C-alpha cells in the first residue's frame, strides 16, 4: 500500500506541528519514555485530527553523542550498528502501543547534517559564536578526552552527594554539571581517574541573545499557556543568569563541525538533538520549510519530560533566534513529571 503524500500547511486552516522529545537510541524504551512524551503527544495529535485540524506528529530516535559511543563500547560494535539495532526496537515498541506518528525518523539521517550545519553557519555569520579554551578531563588509559557522559563521580551539589552523577547532569537532583566539577571522577570505560587538559571549543553566546530570548519567553509562555513546571524550570535557568554554552565535543559520532579548526569535533548532542525535529520533518517532506518557516500559519506544540525543559525553552529557541531567520517557534510546551515506580 502506497503511503499517503506528506501533509503540508493549508492556508486558512489551523495547522499544527506536534513533536515529542526524541527518545535516546541506546536502550529499549520503557513506560517512562512512553508516558513522558510520546503518549501525551499522540493523544493531542488524535484530538487535533478529530477536530479537523491539519496536524502532523513528528518524532524519531536521538542517535548522536556520548551515550551511543558508550553503549557501542559496551556491546563491542560501532555506534552506527547500535543505532540501527535500537531504532528498529523503538519503532516496533511504539507501533505495538499504536502511537500514530506522521514520521518517526532518526537524527543520524543526512538531513540532520544539512540542517544543523546550515544553522551553525548562520550563527557564525551573525557572530553569536565565540571560541574559548576549556578544561576537560582526559583519560590517559583510553587516550582521549572524556565527554560528559563518559565520566561519573560524586555530585558536588550541597545536600545531594549522589555517588553516580554523570558529567553533564546529576540524575538525583537534576542539577546540570560540568565533568570537572565532579568529586572523585572516574572514566566510565576503564574506571581510572582522568586528568584535566586544555581543549578549544565553540560556544553559543546565550548572554548576548538573552534580550531576544526573554522577550520570546515572556510573550509565548502566556500566549501558549505553558505548563507551570515548564515556566518554573525556565525561570530557574534565567535566574541563575545565562552563561555561554559549549556546542562542540571531542567525539567522533555526531554531526561534523564545518570549520577548519574544529573539523575533528562534532556538535554537542543538545545543540543538535532539537534540530532533529526540523531534520526529521525534512525527511518527511522536501517542503519542510512550509512547516518550520511560517510562524504566522503554523503552531508548534512540543511534549517532553521535565528534565528536557531548559533545552526546549532556552537552548533551542536561542539557536533559532540567533539565525535571524523566520522560524516557527514553539508556542505551547507540555511537560510530564517523572513516572515513579515503587518510589523509584
Short mmCIF file of C-alpha atoms in Angstrom, two decimals:
data_model
loop_
_atom_site.label_atom_id
_atom_site.label_comp_id
_atom_site.label_asym_id
_atom_site.label_seq_id
_atom_site.Cartn_x
_atom_site.Cartn_y
_atom_site.Cartn_z
CA UNK A 1 0.00 0.00 0.00
CA UNK A 2 1.47 3.35 -1.03
CA UNK A 3 1.88 5.77 1.85
CA UNK A 4 -0.23 8.94 1.59
CA UNK A 5 1.57 12.07 0.32
CA UNK A 6 3.09 14.20 3.08
CA UNK A 7 0.76 16.79 4.60
CA UNK A 8 1.62 20.46 4.15
CA UNK A 9 0.13 23.53 5.85
CA UNK A 10 -3.16 24.61 4.28
CA UNK A 11 -3.90 28.36 4.07
CA UNK A 12 -6.90 29.34 6.19
CA UNK A 13 -6.84 26.09 8.20
CA UNK A 14 -5.43 25.55 11.70
CA UNK A 15 -2.01 23.99 11.00
CA UNK A 16 -0.48 22.23 13.98
CA UNK A 17 3.05 20.81 14.16
CA UNK A 18 3.46 18.37 17.07
CA UNK A 19 6.76 17.00 18.36
CA UNK A 20 7.60 14.76 21.27
CA UNK A 21 11.08 14.63 22.80
CA UNK A 22 13.26 12.35 20.71
CA UNK A 23 13.84 9.17 22.72
CA UNK A 24 17.50 8.32 23.10
CA UNK A 25 18.51 5.37 20.97
CA UNK A 26 20.81 3.46 23.33
CA UNK A 27 18.17 1.43 25.16
CA UNK A 28 14.84 -0.34 24.90
CA UNK A 29 12.03 2.19 25.53
CA UNK A 30 10.30 1.82 28.90
CA UNK A 31 6.98 3.09 30.25
CA UNK A 32 8.64 6.32 31.38
CA UNK A 33 9.60 7.10 27.75
CA UNK A 34 6.08 6.34 26.54
CA UNK A 35 4.29 8.34 29.24
CA UNK A 36 6.97 11.04 29.40
CA UNK A 37 6.36 12.42 25.94
CA UNK A 38 5.24 10.01 23.22
CA UNK A 39 1.80 9.14 24.60
CA UNK A 40 0.75 12.68 25.55
CA UNK A 41 1.73 13.99 22.11
CA UNK A 42 -0.12 11.11 20.45
CA UNK A 43 -3.31 11.84 22.43
CA UNK A 44 -3.06 15.51 21.42
CA UNK A 45 -2.43 14.57 17.75
CA UNK A 46 -5.54 12.34 17.78
CA UNK A 47 -7.56 15.18 19.30
CA UNK A 48 -6.37 17.57 16.58
CA UNK A 49 -7.24 15.13 13.80
CA UNK A 50 -10.71 14.56 15.28
CA UNK A 51 -11.25 18.33 15.41
CA UNK A 52 -10.39 18.52 11.72
CA UNK A 53 -7.15 20.48 12.24
CA UNK A 54 -4.34 19.95 9.75
CA UNK A 55 -1.82 18.35 12.12
CA UNK A 56 1.40 16.36 11.77
CA UNK A 57 3.16 14.48 14.55
CA UNK A 58 6.95 14.21 14.23
CA UNK A 59 9.33 12.13 16.33
CA UNK A 60 12.37 9.89 15.95
CA UNK A 61 15.39 8.45 17.70
CA UNK A 62 18.09 10.77 19.04
CA UNK A 63 21.22 8.96 17.90
CA UNK A 64 24.34 11.07 18.34
CA UNK A 65 26.52 11.79 21.33
CA UNK A 66 28.41 10.08 24.08
CA UNK A 67 25.72 7.71 25.31
CA UNK A 68 25.73 5.94 21.93
CA UNK A 69 29.53 5.77 21.88
CA UNK A 70 29.48 4.34 25.43
CA UNK A 71 26.87 1.73 24.53
CA UNK A 72 28.87 0.78 21.41
CA UNK A 73 31.95 0.21 23.58
CA UNK A 74 29.87 -1.95 25.94
CA UNK A 75 28.40 -4.02 23.12
CA UNK A 76 31.69 -4.08 21.16
CA UNK A 77 30.31 -2.72 17.90
CA UNK A 78 30.15 0.59 16.01
CA UNK A 79 27.84 3.49 17.07
CA UNK A 80 26.00 3.10 13.75
CA UNK A 81 25.28 -0.58 14.46
CA UNK A 82 23.91 0.37 17.91
CA UNK A 83 21.62 2.98 16.33
CA UNK A 84 20.40 0.63 13.59
CA UNK A 85 19.60 -2.04 16.17
CA UNK A 86 17.80 0.17 18.70
CA UNK A 87 15.97 2.34 16.15
CA UNK A 88 14.12 -0.78 14.97
CA UNK A 89 13.31 -1.74 18.59
CA UNK A 90 11.94 1.75 19.32
CA UNK A 91 9.89 1.74 16.13
CA UNK A 92 8.36 -1.65 16.98
CA UNK A 93 7.53 -0.70 20.58
CA UNK A 94 5.68 2.46 19.52
CA UNK A 95 3.81 0.56 16.81
CA UNK A 96 2.80 -2.00 19.44
CA UNK A 97 1.42 0.87 21.55
CA UNK A 98 -0.37 2.12 18.41
CA UNK A 99 1.34 5.53 18.50
CA UNK A 100 0.45 7.28 15.24
CA UNK A 101 3.44 9.34 14.07
CA UNK A 102 3.30 11.03 10.69
CA UNK A 103 7.05 10.44 10.63
CA UNK A 104 9.29 8.52 13.01
CA UNK A 105 12.79 9.34 11.82
CA UNK A 106 16.39 9.41 13.02
CA UNK A 107 18.92 12.12 13.81
CA UNK A 108 21.68 10.20 12.01
CA UNK A 109 19.97 10.88 8.65
CA UNK A 110 21.78 13.10 6.10
CA UNK A 111 19.10 15.82 6.52
CA UNK A 112 20.31 16.31 10.10
CA UNK A 113 23.85 17.17 8.98
CA UNK A 114 22.49 19.54 6.34
CA UNK A 115 20.08 21.47 8.59
CA UNK A 116 22.45 21.50 11.57
CA UNK A 117 25.40 22.84 9.58
CA UNK A 118 23.20 25.48 7.86
CA UNK A 119 22.04 26.75 11.29
CA UNK A 120 25.65 26.75 12.51
CA UNK A 121 26.79 28.85 9.50
CA UNK A 122 24.04 31.40 10.23
CA UNK A 123 25.06 31.64 13.91
CA UNK A 124 28.71 32.12 12.84
CA UNK A 125 27.71 34.77 10.31
CA UNK A 126 25.65 36.65 12.92
CA UNK A 127 28.55 36.48 15.41
CA UNK A 128 26.70 34.59 18.16
CA UNK A 129 29.50 32.03 18.46
CA UNK A 130 32.83 32.52 20.22
CA UNK A 131 35.93 30.40 20.68
CA UNK A 132 37.19 29.50 24.10
CA UNK A 133 39.63 27.16 25.76
CA UNK A 134 38.12 24.91 28.33
CA UNK A 135 39.50 22.40 30.72
CA UNK A 136 38.35 18.90 30.08
CA UNK A 137 39.02 15.55 31.62
CA UNK A 138 41.44 13.43 29.60
CA UNK A 139 41.89 9.69 30.16
CA UNK A 140 45.50 8.60 29.60
CA UNK A 141 44.48 4.93 29.55
CA UNK A 142 41.86 5.38 26.79
CA UNK A 143 43.92 8.18 25.17
CA UNK A 144 41.03 10.56 24.63
CA UNK A 145 39.09 13.50 26.03
CA UNK A 146 36.13 12.28 28.01
CA UNK A 147 32.81 13.78 27.00
CA UNK A 148 30.45 14.43 29.90
CA UNK A 149 28.69 11.07 29.87
CA UNK A 150 31.98 9.17 29.85
CA UNK A 151 32.67 10.45 33.36
CA UNK A 152 30.99 9.51 36.63
CA UNK A 153 31.63 10.78 40.12
CA UNK A 154 30.07 12.23 43.22
CA UNK A 155 27.62 15.12 42.76
CA UNK A 156 29.16 18.36 44.12
CA UNK A 157 25.76 19.88 44.99
CA UNK A 158 25.36 20.51 48.69
CA UNK A 159 22.96 18.02 50.29
CA UNK A 160 22.94 15.70 47.26
CA UNK A 161 26.23 13.73 47.24
CA UNK A 162 24.80 11.21 44.76
CA UNK A 163 27.63 8.75 44.01
CA UNK A 164 26.90 8.09 40.31
CA UNK A 165 26.38 11.61 38.94
CA UNK A 166 27.16 11.94 35.22
CA UNK A 167 29.45 14.62 33.87
CA UNK A 168 26.54 16.55 32.33
CA UNK A 169 23.76 16.15 34.89
CA UNK A 170 23.02 14.58 38.25
CA UNK A 171 20.11 12.16 37.84
CA UNK A 172 19.32 12.54 41.52
CA UNK A 173 18.99 16.33 41.95
CA UNK A 174 18.68 17.27 38.22
CA UNK A 175 21.48 19.86 38.53
CA UNK A 176 23.37 20.48 35.27
CA UNK A 177 27.07 19.87 35.78
CA UNK A 178 30.45 20.12 34.13
CA UNK A 179 32.60 16.97 34.32
CA UNK A 180 35.40 18.89 36.06
CA UNK A 181 33.04 19.73 38.97
CA UNK A 182 32.53 16.07 39.93
CA UNK A 183 34.17 14.81 43.12
CA UNK A 184 36.44 11.77 42.53
CA UNK A 185 35.68 11.49 38.78
CA UNK A 186 36.29 8.15 37.05
CA UNK A 187 36.42 7.24 33.37
CA UNK A 188 33.32 5.18 32.67
CA UNK A 189 35.19 2.89 30.28
CA UNK A 190 38.35 1.93 32.20
CA UNK A 191 37.39 3.18 35.71
CA UNK A 192 40.68 5.08 36.07
CA UNK A 193 40.91 8.67 37.32
CA UNK A 194 41.26 11.14 34.41
CA UNK A 195 43.35 14.33 34.46
CA UNK A 196 42.47 17.88 33.39
CA UNK A 197 43.75 19.14 30.00
CA UNK A 198 43.06 22.23 27.85
CA UNK A 199 40.99 21.94 24.65
CA UNK A 200 39.46 24.61 22.34
CA UNK A 201 35.71 24.70 21.70
CA UNK A 202 32.94 26.84 20.18
CA UNK A 203 30.33 28.44 22.42
CA UNK A 204 26.85 29.84 21.82
CA UNK A 205 26.70 33.26 23.46
CA UNK A 206 23.42 32.89 25.36
CA UNK A 207 24.05 36.09 27.40
CA UNK A 208 24.14 38.16 24.18
CA UNK A 209 20.92 36.53 22.98
CA UNK A 210 19.12 36.95 26.30
CA UNK A 211 17.06 40.03 25.31
CA UNK A 212 15.58 38.25 22.28
CA UNK A 213 15.06 35.10 24.35
CA UNK A 214 13.41 36.76 27.36
CA UNK A 215 11.09 38.67 25.04
CA UNK A 216 10.10 35.38 23.35
CA UNK A 217 9.59 33.59 26.70
CA UNK A 218 7.54 36.38 28.27
CA UNK A 219 5.18 36.60 25.29
CA UNK A 220 4.92 32.93 24.37
CA UNK A 221 4.64 31.40 27.85
CA UNK A 222 1.44 33.44 28.30
CA UNK A 223 0.03 33.12 24.75
CA UNK A 224 0.88 29.41 24.58
CA UNK A 225 -0.24 28.67 28.14
CA UNK A 226 2.98 26.86 29.09
CA UNK A 227 2.59 24.29 31.87
CA UNK A 228 3.64 25.52 35.33
CA UNK A 229 6.56 23.11 35.61
CA UNK A 230 7.93 24.40 32.27
CA UNK A 231 7.74 28.01 33.48
CA UNK A 232 9.45 27.14 36.77
CA UNK A 233 12.32 25.23 35.12
CA UNK A 234 12.86 28.04 32.58
CA UNK A 235 12.81 30.78 35.22
CA UNK A 236 15.33 28.85 37.31
CA UNK A 237 17.77 28.97 34.36
CA UNK A 238 17.13 32.64 33.70
CA UNK A 239 17.51 33.48 37.38
CA UNK A 240 20.93 31.84 37.54
CA UNK A 241 21.96 34.10 34.66
CA UNK A 242 22.55 32.73 31.17
CA UNK A 243 26.08 31.51 30.52
CA UNK A 244 27.82 30.84 27.22
CA UNK A 245 27.16 27.23 26.31
CA UNK A 246 29.65 24.90 24.62
CA UNK A 247 28.22 23.46 21.39
CA UNK A 248 31.14 21.24 20.28
CA UNK A 249 32.56 17.98 21.63
CA UNK A 250 35.72 15.90 21.24
CA UNK A 251 33.86 12.91 19.83
CA UNK A 252 33.71 11.05 16.54
CA UNK A 253 30.00 10.11 16.49
CA UNK A 254 27.94 13.17 15.64
CA UNK A 255 27.35 15.93 13.11
CA UNK A 256 30.80 17.14 11.99
CA UNK A 257 31.57 20.81 12.69
CA UNK A 258 32.06 22.52 9.29
CA UNK A 259 35.01 24.67 10.41
CA UNK A 260 38.66 24.12 9.52
CA UNK A 261 39.93 24.41 13.10
CA UNK A 262 37.21 22.20 14.58
CA UNK A 263 36.79 19.62 11.82
CA UNK A 264 37.82 16.78 14.19
CA UNK A 265 34.99 17.66 16.57
CA UNK A 266 31.23 17.13 16.39
CA UNK A 267 28.27 19.16 17.65
CA UNK A 268 27.16 18.66 21.22
CA UNK A 269 24.10 16.40 21.22
CA UNK A 270 21.96 19.02 23.00
CA UNK A 271 22.76 21.52 20.26
CA UNK A 272 21.84 19.09 17.51
CA UNK A 273 19.05 16.98 19.09
CA UNK A 274 16.25 19.62 18.99
CA UNK A 275 17.30 20.41 15.41
CA UNK A 276 16.26 16.78 14.83
CA UNK A 277 12.60 17.89 14.86
CA UNK A 278 13.37 20.01 11.81
CA UNK A 279 15.54 17.44 10.00
CA UNK A 280 13.03 14.61 10.59
CA UNK A 281 10.34 16.87 9.08
CA UNK A 282 12.78 17.40 6.18
CA UNK A 283 12.98 13.62 5.68
CA UNK A 284 9.14 13.54 5.79
CA UNK A 285 8.78 16.22 3.08
CA UNK A 286 11.22 18.23 0.93
CA UNK A 287 8.86 21.17 1.59
CA UNK A 288 9.71 21.12 5.31
CA UNK A 289 10.21 24.90 5.40
CA UNK A 290 6.46 25.34 4.88
CA UNK A 291 6.08 23.86 8.38
CA UNK A 292 9.17 25.29 10.04
CA UNK A 293 9.48 28.75 8.50
CA UNK A 294 5.91 30.03 8.59
CA UNK A 295 5.15 31.19 12.15
CA UNK A 296 2.02 33.07 11.03
CA UNK A 297 0.29 29.91 9.79
CA UNK A 298 1.77 27.09 11.87
CA UNK A 299 1.52 26.45 15.63
CA UNK A 300 4.25 24.32 17.20
CA UNK A 301 3.31 22.17 20.22
CA UNK A 302 6.12 20.30 21.99
CA UNK A 303 5.79 17.45 24.51
CA UNK A 304 8.54 16.22 26.86
CA UNK A 305 9.57 15.03 30.29
CA UNK A 306 10.57 17.64 32.86
CA UNK A 307 14.34 17.03 32.56
CA UNK A 308 14.30 18.33 28.96
CA UNK A 309 12.69 21.71 29.60
CA UNK A 310 15.65 24.16 29.51
CA UNK A 311 16.87 22.73 26.22
CA UNK A 312 13.49 23.46 24.61
CA UNK A 313 12.72 26.80 26.26
CA UNK A 314 16.24 28.29 26.37
CA UNK A 315 18.79 26.49 24.16
CA UNK A 316 16.69 25.62 21.09
CA UNK A 317 14.83 28.97 20.87
CA UNK A 318 18.14 30.86 21.31
CA UNK A 319 19.67 28.82 18.49
CA UNK A 320 16.77 29.61 16.15
CA UNK A 321 16.58 33.29 17.18
CA UNK A 322 20.32 33.62 16.58
CA UNK A 323 19.98 32.65 12.91
CA UNK A 324 17.84 35.75 12.29
CA UNK A 325 15.52 33.63 10.13
CA UNK A 326 11.74 33.49 10.40
CA UNK A 327 11.36 30.16 12.24
CA UNK A 328 8.14 28.64 13.53
CA UNK A 329 8.94 28.89 17.24
CA UNK A 330 7.41 26.70 19.91
CA UNK A 331 4.05 28.06 21.02
CA UNK A 332 2.99 25.53 23.65
CA UNK A 333 5.06 23.16 25.76
CA UNK A 334 3.56 20.31 27.74
CA UNK A 335 5.81 18.82 30.41
CA UNK A 336 5.28 15.48 32.12
CA UNK A 337 6.57 14.73 35.62
CA UNK A 338 8.61 11.56 36.07
CA UNK A 339 6.77 8.26 36.20
CA UNK A 340 7.74 6.74 39.57
CA UNK A 341 7.60 3.03 40.18
CA UNK A 342 7.60 1.76 43.78
CA UNK A 343 9.09 5.09 44.99
CA UNK A 344 11.97 4.82 42.48
#
